[in-house]
Amino acid sequence: MDTANDKPRLVLIGNGMAGMRTVEELLKLTPDMYDITVFGAEPWGNYNRIMLSPVLASEKTVDEIMLNDDAWYAERGITLHKGRRIERIDRVNRRVIAEDGTEAPYDRLLLATGSDPVMIPVPGHELEGVVAFRDIHDVDAMLAASRAHQHAVVIGGGLLGLEAANGLMRQGMEVTVVHLMDHLMERQLDAEAAGMLRGSLEERGMRFRMAHQTEAILGEDRVTGVRFTDGSEVEADLVVMAVGIRPNTALAESAGLHCERGVVVNDTMQTYDPSIYAVGECVQHRGATYGLVAPLWEQAKVCANHLAEYGIGRYEGSMTSTKLKVTGIDLFSAGDFTGDETTEDLVFKDAARGVYKRLVLKDNRIQGAVLYGDTLDGSWYFQLMRDGTPVADIRENLLFGQAHIGDSGHGDEASRVAAMPDNAEICGCNGVCKGEIVQAISEHKLFTLEDVRAHTKASNSCGSCTGLVESLLATTLGGDYSDAPAKKPVCACTDHSHDEVRAAITRDGLKTMDAVFEALDWKTPNGCHVCRPALNYYLLAAWPKDYQDDAQSRFINERAHGNIQKDGTYSVVPRIWGGVTTPAELRAIAEVAERYQVPTVKFTGGQRIDLLGVKKADLPAMWRDLGDAGFVSGHAYGKALRTVKTCVGSEWCRFGTQDSTGLGIQLERMSWGSWTPHKFKMAVSGCPRNCAEATIKDLGVVCVDSGYELHVGGNGGVKVRATDFLCKVETEAEVLEYAGAFMQFYREDARYLERTAPWIERVGLTRVKERLVDDAENRAALYARFLESQEVAQVDPWAERAAGHAAHEFIPITPVDAPPRQGVSA
């Protein structure tokens, strides 16, 4: 650490995607901490290697796949040595030496040497015209060959080989793929899907030699053909070896670092020399090596975290999925799709449509998936697999996709997003449209949700559009996108996930926001607009009687206790229990509306009255008048219990079986004021005709002759979702207990801004039933905790503010006159 500017020196060996991603993550955390030097063996800047296939197919240019050019390094003060391969690492004196003699000392060294293509050492493998498919040089060689020659042979029927073969066909060559096994992509596909893939490629003109082993590559100076062990031959002007990659460990081994299949690292990406880190394809972590983008990104984040000396991130391995980047062919696979005697298969095949789906289940959880022809649900299956979600309750429709699971037919999110016009607004909070996001992804080479947030602000406020943004990433990047990292941090202020933060709050007894920041090594001293509302909720839910609510950590609607409208005015919704009111109450509301000159009075979809167009300064006085008439806040603005919708039930309806109105009033009086991860709505229908639409609510009650059916997880918003049936009970008291227990379980388990519908899809209905239906003791405990929290939650915020609390929030902003210009008298 003896540089002139006293900064520690970080040297990166490997100017590829993994190494530079680590540097980028590090610069986000501590832009000035290190004096950084980068050595790259290739003569180019940092480029997106996985986009070489589109370059070969002439779908993209080399310039379009560059991630960081020379100017990028210069602007950040990074010394870049292009085309200089490091020959030796002197660990004793902590310096690296390049082949041309260039030296660089280091305090921290980062290895990202990637991998080497495997070249089969058969006779003739060194002839001109025999290439690998690894870098821009290889692509240039293939493109040059395609302009002068006609016949190409690709050895290797895996993902890379098929992409190379497709690209060469697009250049007009006749291509034969040679594969040692009897079906293609045996590491990603089962025989059935591989057969369909081969048929589709053959229709395009690709030829195959399956179960063939190369004996020799023929030719004198340049390749002329390939001979196989069965004696047959095939003509070739170009031979592409695409039979796999091998971690490049030569430099690490020569430096005495422990290597097996790759450079062995621990969970912080450190090698056996603690001053040397390693990331990317050269790495072996917990016995596994990786060649896909998503794991490299996760490793880069953890490594940068430790280089920045935060010391809280751990890499625990990755679960990966594969999509084929061949235009017009939809193919997806993930996990263990081969199965064994302990697994079972769900298989769907429609040969006429060219669709094949196979899901491998173990203990009613997805263990692997293969999709061909229809891959729209690939990311959903992958998420279910990664979350370990029980699928017993949905296995009947599982193969038909997410659109058939409790959805009334608006289609899956991916196809819906793809069909949107470019001017469709994705992020309402920040006014960001689809076209802006897609353009940013393409122009700035964005790969992750955090990247999109940083460049466009989409999904950076309330977070409700996160799913749409992720779908746009998936549809724009195709197979290059994985919604990695598997563990999503709350925000950029921390590497901890929502679940980890919640667990720490209860486990360690953290009862203030500052305590959370300190205990979990928050990167920013006071958090941000994303994490503060989440922490405020988690603390409130965990310690209802101890934690002091922080109003400044709430969104504006919750701070002002009214929904802000597009003209800056507010809407006011008094609570009307169960939707039942009286002439006196209606008269009082009408008088208030006239007194404050409310321009619009409207009935809401939840059977309440909405007073629209109220000036902010009028709110406290208006609330006081409503309070005098017996009203409390309807919480129509909050992540809280909104309404309990009812029908007239047995009191008036000829078909009503129970007193749905009275039960709705009981439910609303029990649960009003409770804060939840997102808005929460209930309904009670007096009979199965379901006039209160109980089966699209977060919790719905359908009265029947013998009791009450309870339904959960419905949604009537942008994506309509019908509820899941929870159970049937016999008494109103049981309805109240189940409702309170369900709300409390949701409050304690869901992530902030996660509605009940996605929460149940994530954790599985079985888990909810296990906690509420099968475990009476746990249900009673949840109900008790809910009632206890309500003892302090049921305070009318309108009454408090009408009495003067937080009066500063409602003082109109006085415009400041422009100061007089100098030399001009007032």
XYZ file of C-alpha atoms in Angstrom, residues 277-788:
512
model
C -9.741 -13.523 -4.982
C -11.149 -15.334 -7.996
C -14.462 -15.144 -9.851
C -16.041 -16.519 -12.992
C -15.511 -19.607 -15.086
C -12.028 -20.259 -13.656
C -13.501 -20.808 -10.193
C -14.509 -23.965 -8.364
C -16.866 -23.275 -5.492
C -18.169 -26.073 -3.269
C -17.142 -28.520 -5.973
C -19.079 -26.783 -8.760
C -17.946 -24.755 -11.759
C -20.204 -22.453 -13.762
C -20.324 -21.204 -17.348
C -23.505 -19.114 -17.329
C -23.958 -15.439 -16.608
C -26.200 -15.505 -13.558
C -23.723 -17.289 -11.219
C -20.926 -14.977 -12.339
C -23.010 -11.943 -11.423
C -23.695 -13.356 -7.981
C -20.022 -14.122 -7.446
C -19.048 -10.635 -8.615
C -21.387 -9.006 -6.125
C -20.089 -11.021 -3.192
C -16.455 -10.503 -4.177
C -16.937 -6.736 -4.562
C -18.587 -6.644 -1.181
C -15.515 -8.151 0.450
C -13.047 -6.092 -1.533
C -14.960 -3.070 -0.228
C -14.466 -4.522 3.264
C -18.160 -4.753 4.069
C -17.717 -8.423 4.795
C -21.366 -9.463 4.950
C -21.998 -11.194 1.615
C -21.627 -14.923 1.030
C -21.849 -16.866 -2.199
C -23.670 -20.113 -1.571
C -23.794 -21.541 -5.096
C -26.279 -21.072 -7.910
C -29.143 -22.889 -9.504
C -29.071 -22.286 -13.240
C -31.378 -22.559 -16.210
C -30.697 -22.701 -19.944
C -32.377 -21.177 -22.983
C -31.178 -21.792 -26.524
C -30.201 -18.637 -28.409
C -31.312 -19.876 -31.838
C -33.879 -17.606 -33.391
C -37.237 -19.258 -33.759
C -36.579 -22.150 -31.389
C -37.975 -21.942 -27.883
C -36.224 -24.207 -25.473
C -35.757 -24.105 -21.728
C -34.313 -26.462 -19.171
C -33.389 -26.184 -15.525
C -32.415 -28.353 -12.614
C -32.269 -32.128 -12.553
C -34.542 -33.135 -15.436
C -33.402 -36.755 -15.608
C -34.891 -37.877 -12.319
C -34.500 -41.248 -10.644
C -36.536 -43.810 -8.757
C -37.438 -41.221 -6.103
C -38.961 -38.724 -8.554
C -42.049 -38.626 -10.717
C -42.669 -37.036 -14.108
C -45.417 -34.791 -15.385
C -45.310 -34.844 -19.185
C -47.251 -32.975 -21.846
C -46.680 -33.441 -25.574
C -48.508 -31.906 -28.501
C -46.508 -33.030 -31.518
C -48.713 -31.172 -33.990
C -47.907 -27.861 -32.296
C -44.328 -28.836 -31.569
C -44.803 -28.453 -27.822
C -43.255 -30.667 -25.166
C -43.118 -30.108 -21.412
C -41.677 -32.311 -18.745
C -41.546 -31.503 -15.069
C -39.658 -33.690 -12.623
C -41.144 -33.636 -9.128
C -39.744 -34.872 -5.864
C -41.749 -34.656 -2.661
C -44.251 -32.480 -4.541
C -41.640 -29.894 -5.420
C -40.217 -29.179 -8.863
C -36.726 -30.569 -9.193
C -36.202 -30.094 -12.920
C -37.935 -28.877 -16.062
C -37.601 -29.290 -19.820
C -39.728 -27.158 -22.126
C -39.714 -27.188 -25.906
C -41.861 -25.092 -28.219
C -43.623 -23.191 -25.408
C -41.249 -21.748 -22.833
C -43.338 -18.856 -21.534
C -43.658 -20.507 -18.145
C -39.983 -21.384 -17.853
C -39.157 -18.561 -15.491
C -42.197 -19.406 -13.343
C -41.220 -23.073 -13.049
C -37.667 -21.982 -12.261
C -38.894 -19.680 -9.527
C -41.063 -22.428 -8.017
C -38.054 -24.739 -8.121
C -35.711 -22.206 -6.577
C -38.178 -21.298 -3.832
C -38.972 -24.948 -3.129
C -42.673 -24.167 -3.411
C -44.977 -27.170 -2.788
C -47.029 -27.781 -5.926
C -49.409 -30.454 -4.666
C -52.301 -27.995 -4.706
C -51.713 -26.887 -8.280
C -50.289 -29.991 -9.939
C -53.567 -30.650 -11.729
C -52.984 -27.577 -13.909
C -49.243 -27.205 -13.426
C -48.261 -28.283 -16.945
C -50.655 -25.784 -18.493
C -48.802 -22.873 -16.968
C -49.241 -19.978 -14.601
C -52.167 -18.571 -16.578
C -54.223 -21.577 -15.491
C -53.388 -21.306 -11.797
C -55.999 -19.191 -10.114
C -56.018 -16.680 -12.934
C -59.211 -15.679 -14.632
C -57.641 -15.482 -18.035
C -55.640 -12.341 -18.616
C -52.695 -14.453 -19.683
C -49.248 -14.725 -18.246
C -47.168 -11.706 -17.497
C -44.491 -12.392 -20.103
C -46.868 -12.511 -23.062
C -48.847 -9.582 -21.692
C -45.746 -7.448 -21.427
C -44.542 -8.520 -24.858
C -47.848 -7.402 -26.358
C -47.720 -3.960 -24.776
C -47.003 -0.958 -27.028
C -43.803 0.994 -26.392
C -45.735 3.895 -24.887
C -47.410 1.690 -22.272
C -46.531 2.949 -18.804
C -44.759 0.307 -16.733
C -43.759 2.317 -13.667
C -46.520 4.664 -12.628
C -44.469 6.109 -9.756
C -41.776 7.452 -12.060
C -43.673 7.634 -15.349
C -41.432 5.164 -17.184
C -42.771 3.493 -20.330
C -41.946 0.128 -21.862
C -40.020 1.659 -24.770
C -37.674 3.555 -22.447
C -36.871 0.414 -20.481
C -36.265 -1.730 -23.554
C -34.069 0.976 -25.064
C -32.045 1.280 -21.852
C -31.565 -2.496 -21.667
C -30.264 -2.589 -25.233
C -28.140 0.564 -25.224
C -26.589 0.236 -21.782
C -26.225 -3.574 -21.849
C -28.303 -3.998 -18.708
C -28.684 -7.467 -17.232
C -30.348 -7.090 -13.860
C -33.263 -5.413 -12.178
C -30.887 -3.190 -10.243
C -29.299 -2.051 -13.511
C -32.689 -1.047 -14.899
C -33.576 0.764 -11.702
C -30.327 2.710 -11.797
C -30.756 3.804 -15.425
C -34.508 4.366 -15.692
C -35.841 4.578 -12.108
C -38.489 2.016 -13.084
C -39.383 -0.223 -10.115
C -37.411 2.091 -7.872
C -40.260 3.498 -5.791
C -43.190 1.414 -4.573
C -41.877 -1.685 -6.358
C -45.270 -2.898 -7.546
C -44.075 -2.953 -11.176
C -41.048 -5.122 -10.394
C -42.589 -8.184 -12.030
C -43.289 -6.256 -15.229
C -39.737 -4.931 -15.376
C -38.325 -8.424 -14.831
C -40.531 -9.724 -17.637
C -39.195 -6.986 -19.912
C -35.650 -8.025 -19.044
C -36.511 -11.624 -19.840
C -38.209 -10.832 -23.162
C -35.478 -8.407 -24.235
C -32.460 -10.480 -23.241
C -33.920 -13.938 -23.757
C -31.607 -16.613 -22.443
C -29.053 -14.101 -21.207
C -31.346 -12.986 -18.439
C -31.818 -14.722 -15.207
C -33.574 -12.984 -12.408
C -30.396 -13.496 -10.472
C -29.267 -13.136 -7.852
C -31.387 -15.815 -6.285
C -31.239 -13.838 -3.075
C -32.615 -10.392 -3.805
C -31.466 -7.759 -1.339
C -33.979 -5.298 0.043
C -32.239 -2.498 -1.866
C -28.775 -1.249 -2.753
C -28.201 -0.261 0.896
C -27.744 -3.879 1.941
C -26.949 -7.352 0.693
C -29.491 -8.885 3.044
C -32.789 -10.142 1.693
C -36.203 -9.255 3.089
C -36.405 -12.631 4.818
C -32.984 -12.232 6.424
C -33.824 -8.753 7.691
C -37.102 -9.939 9.198
C -35.404 -12.892 10.843
C -32.699 -10.672 12.339
C -35.258 -8.216 13.730
C -37.044 -10.901 15.730
C -34.028 -13.111 16.483
C -31.783 -10.291 17.715
C -34.480 -8.157 19.265
C -33.834 -5.164 16.997
C -36.453 -2.567 17.844
C -35.293 0.570 16.046
C -34.221 1.362 12.526
C -30.784 2.444 13.718
C -30.360 -0.895 15.483
C -31.086 -2.672 12.198
C -28.630 -0.484 10.314
C -25.896 -1.198 12.839
C -26.533 -4.907 13.354
C -26.738 -5.672 9.643
C -23.940 -3.364 8.467
C -26.145 -1.141 6.344
C -24.054 0.498 3.606
C -25.822 3.857 3.919
C -26.152 5.582 7.291
C -29.894 6.274 7.080
C -31.172 3.885 4.430
C -33.142 5.031 1.401
C -36.690 5.465 0.144
C -36.852 1.751 -0.672
C -35.596 0.139 2.518
C -36.965 2.600 5.079
C -40.672 1.875 4.382
C -39.936 -1.864 4.444
C -38.028 -1.656 7.721
C -40.682 0.566 9.239
C -43.278 -2.075 8.443
C -41.175 -5.024 9.627
C -40.425 -3.345 12.940
C -44.055 -2.377 13.410
C -45.216 -5.924 12.681
C -42.621 -7.494 14.979
C -42.900 -5.087 17.907
C -46.379 -3.487 17.748
C -46.211 -2.232 21.327
C -42.551 -1.209 21.416
C -41.711 0.264 18.044
C -42.459 3.913 17.349
C -43.892 4.282 13.852
C -41.780 6.531 11.621
C -44.124 8.616 9.474
C -41.264 9.859 7.316
C -40.646 6.266 6.254
C -44.076 5.991 4.710
C -45.220 6.879 1.225
C -46.955 10.228 0.818
C -50.471 8.730 0.823
C -49.878 7.111 4.191
C -48.243 10.234 5.612
C -51.153 12.412 4.499
C -53.800 9.738 5.266
C -55.493 10.326 1.930
C -54.912 9.348 -1.676
C -53.161 12.086 -3.598
C -54.792 12.695 -6.969
C -53.220 13.797 -10.229
C -54.085 17.467 -9.629
C -52.472 17.474 -6.184
C -55.735 17.280 -4.243
C -56.698 14.352 -2.024
C -59.546 11.868 -1.800
C -61.169 11.132 1.526
C -62.904 7.819 2.228
C -64.689 7.490 5.603
C -64.958 3.960 6.965
C -68.454 2.539 6.597
C -68.523 -0.749 8.476
C -69.405 -3.631 6.178
C -70.807 -1.163 3.659
C -73.846 -0.463 5.830
C -74.779 3.144 6.567
C -77.719 5.237 7.795
C -79.577 8.295 6.563
C -77.932 10.322 9.323
C -74.457 9.230 8.221
C -75.247 9.938 4.592
C -76.559 13.349 5.576
C -73.395 14.070 7.537
C -71.198 13.100 4.609
C -73.293 15.251 2.273
C -72.973 18.248 4.582
C -69.208 17.798 4.805
C -69.012 17.516 1.037
C -70.911 20.774 0.620
C -69.009 22.560 3.395
C -65.636 21.832 1.805
C -66.895 22.189 -1.754
C -65.982 18.639 -2.719
C -66.270 18.556 -6.520
C -66.898 14.789 -6.856
C -68.669 12.297 -4.594
C -68.333 8.740 -5.797
C -69.084 5.211 -4.611
C -65.983 3.017 -4.631
C -65.792 -0.577 -5.769
C -65.645 -1.541 -2.109
C -69.056 -0.019 -1.198
C -67.615 3.139 0.354
C -68.048 6.834 -0.467
C -65.101 8.667 -1.970
C -64.900 12.442 -1.567
C -62.580 13.554 -4.363
C -60.775 16.833 -4.913
C -60.081 17.875 -1.305
C -57.340 20.432 -0.710
C -54.582 19.218 1.578
C -55.000 22.173 3.921
C -58.685 21.274 4.411
C -58.015 17.685 5.447
C -57.683 18.093 9.259
C -60.842 20.191 9.570
C -62.763 17.878 7.306
C -61.644 14.856 9.294
C -62.725 16.595 12.509
C -66.211 17.121 11.108
C -66.412 13.534 9.896
C -65.163 12.346 13.261
C -67.869 14.354 15.016
C -70.364 12.433 12.897
C -68.897 9.125 14.046
C -66.584 8.273 11.175
C -62.997 7.030 11.312
C -60.457 6.733 8.553
C -61.204 4.148 5.877
C -57.454 3.617 5.331
C -58.136 3.730 1.592
C -54.617 5.114 1.188
C -52.651 2.531 3.145
C -50.952 -0.803 3.101
C -53.616 -1.887 5.515
C -57.104 -3.361 5.824
C -59.169 -1.460 3.280
C -62.738 -2.716 3.148
C -64.931 -5.697 3.901
C -67.471 -5.864 1.116
C -70.783 -7.585 1.819
C -74.073 -8.519 0.216
C -77.413 -8.282 2.048
C -77.363 -11.986 2.987
C -80.092 -13.806 4.828
C -81.611 -10.624 6.238
C -83.002 -9.510 2.866
C -81.973 -11.879 0.112
C -84.196 -14.841 -0.829
C -81.100 -16.971 -1.423
C -78.975 -15.773 1.483
C -77.918 -18.543 3.826
C -76.174 -16.540 6.568
C -75.973 -12.993 7.919
C -73.185 -11.896 5.569
C -73.662 -8.205 6.380
C -73.359 -8.712 10.118
C -70.320 -10.977 9.686
C -68.667 -8.435 7.399
C -69.155 -5.725 10.016
C -67.594 -7.973 12.682
C -64.603 -8.698 10.429
C -64.058 -5.017 9.663
C -64.356 -3.925 13.290
C -61.838 -6.613 14.263
C -59.236 -5.840 11.638
C -59.435 -2.117 10.834
C -56.267 -0.175 11.466
C -53.985 -3.172 10.976
C -50.915 -2.527 8.831
C -50.124 -5.224 6.301
C -47.357 -5.793 3.697
C -49.696 -4.460 1.016
C -53.331 -3.414 0.851
C -55.733 -6.062 2.143
C -59.382 -6.519 1.186
C -62.083 -8.878 2.399
C -65.620 -9.744 1.350
C -68.494 -11.841 2.640
C -71.070 -13.297 0.248
C -74.330 -14.579 1.682
C -74.600 -17.526 -0.687
C -72.631 -19.229 -3.491
C -74.031 -16.712 -5.993
C -71.216 -14.614 -4.579
C -72.656 -11.108 -5.046
C -69.886 -9.601 -2.892
C -67.245 -11.094 -5.237
C -65.530 -12.798 -2.313
C -63.438 -15.037 -4.560
C -61.201 -12.249 -5.842
C -60.344 -10.812 -2.407
C -57.337 -11.355 -0.180
C -59.707 -13.180 2.112
C -63.218 -14.102 1.031
C -66.059 -15.739 2.930
C -68.802 -17.541 1.018
C -71.744 -18.480 3.192
C -73.354 -21.867 2.568
C -76.176 -23.729 4.284
C -73.823 -25.669 6.517
C -71.431 -22.860 7.398
C -68.765 -20.722 5.770
C -66.252 -21.413 3.032
C -63.002 -19.499 3.452
C -60.997 -18.455 0.394
C -57.603 -16.710 0.276
C -55.139 -15.118 -2.114
C -57.498 -13.470 -4.610
C -56.773 -10.306 -6.544
C -59.023 -8.132 -8.659
C -56.317 -5.726 -9.836
C -54.192 -5.625 -12.956
C -53.736 -9.367 -12.873
C -56.981 -10.986 -11.823
C -56.561 -14.050 -9.654
C -59.299 -16.202 -8.233
C -58.874 -17.295 -4.638
C -57.684 -20.662 -3.369
C -60.063 -22.569 -1.143
C -58.636 -22.692 2.369
C -61.224 -24.609 4.392
C -64.821 -24.685 5.562
C -65.921 -23.780 9.090
C -69.223 -23.879 10.903
C -69.422 -20.753 13.083
C -68.860 -17.009 12.859
C -66.371 -17.260 15.713
C -64.281 -19.649 13.646
C -64.428 -17.263 10.670
C -63.050 -14.477 12.845
C -60.299 -16.692 14.233
C -59.217 -17.924 10.805
C -59.361 -14.418 9.339
C -57.252 -12.939 12.122
C -54.786 -15.821 11.999
C -54.486 -15.575 8.213
C -53.858 -11.836 8.370
C -51.226 -12.307 11.065
C -49.470 -15.086 9.141
C -49.432 -12.841 6.069
C -48.164 -9.920 8.155
C -45.340 -12.003 9.636
C -44.320 -13.955 6.556
C -44.828 -11.912 3.376
C -42.299 -9.420 2.082
C -43.129 -5.748 2.104
C -45.199 -4.768 -0.973
C -46.067 -8.408 -1.661
C -49.808 -8.954 -1.964
C -51.422 -12.172 -0.791
C -51.753 -13.562 -4.340
C -48.019 -13.645 -5.203
C -47.190 -14.512 -1.607
C -49.305 -17.675 -1.708
C -47.981 -18.564 -5.147
C -44.473 -18.221 -3.741
C -44.874 -20.136 -0.487
C -47.589 -22.547 -1.606
C -51.123 -23.020 -0.345
C -50.047 -26.199 1.402
C -47.822 -24.218 3.750
C -50.649 -21.841 4.573
C -52.962 -24.777 5.282
C -50.342 -26.465 7.433
C -50.024 -23.384 9.629
C -53.701 -22.458 9.818
C -55.890 -25.482 9.141
C -53.800 -28.434 10.302
C -52.258 -26.762 13.342
C -54.979 -25.468 15.630
C -52.494 -24.419 18.295
C -50.506 -22.328 15.853
C -53.703 -20.818 14.460
C -54.776 -19.780 17.931
C -51.365 -18.268 18.611
C -51.448 -16.272 15.366
C -54.932 -15.041 16.172
C -53.833 -14.014 19.648
C -50.881 -12.069 18.271
C -53.131 -10.358 15.763
C -55.572 -9.252 18.450
C -52.712 -8.086 20.634
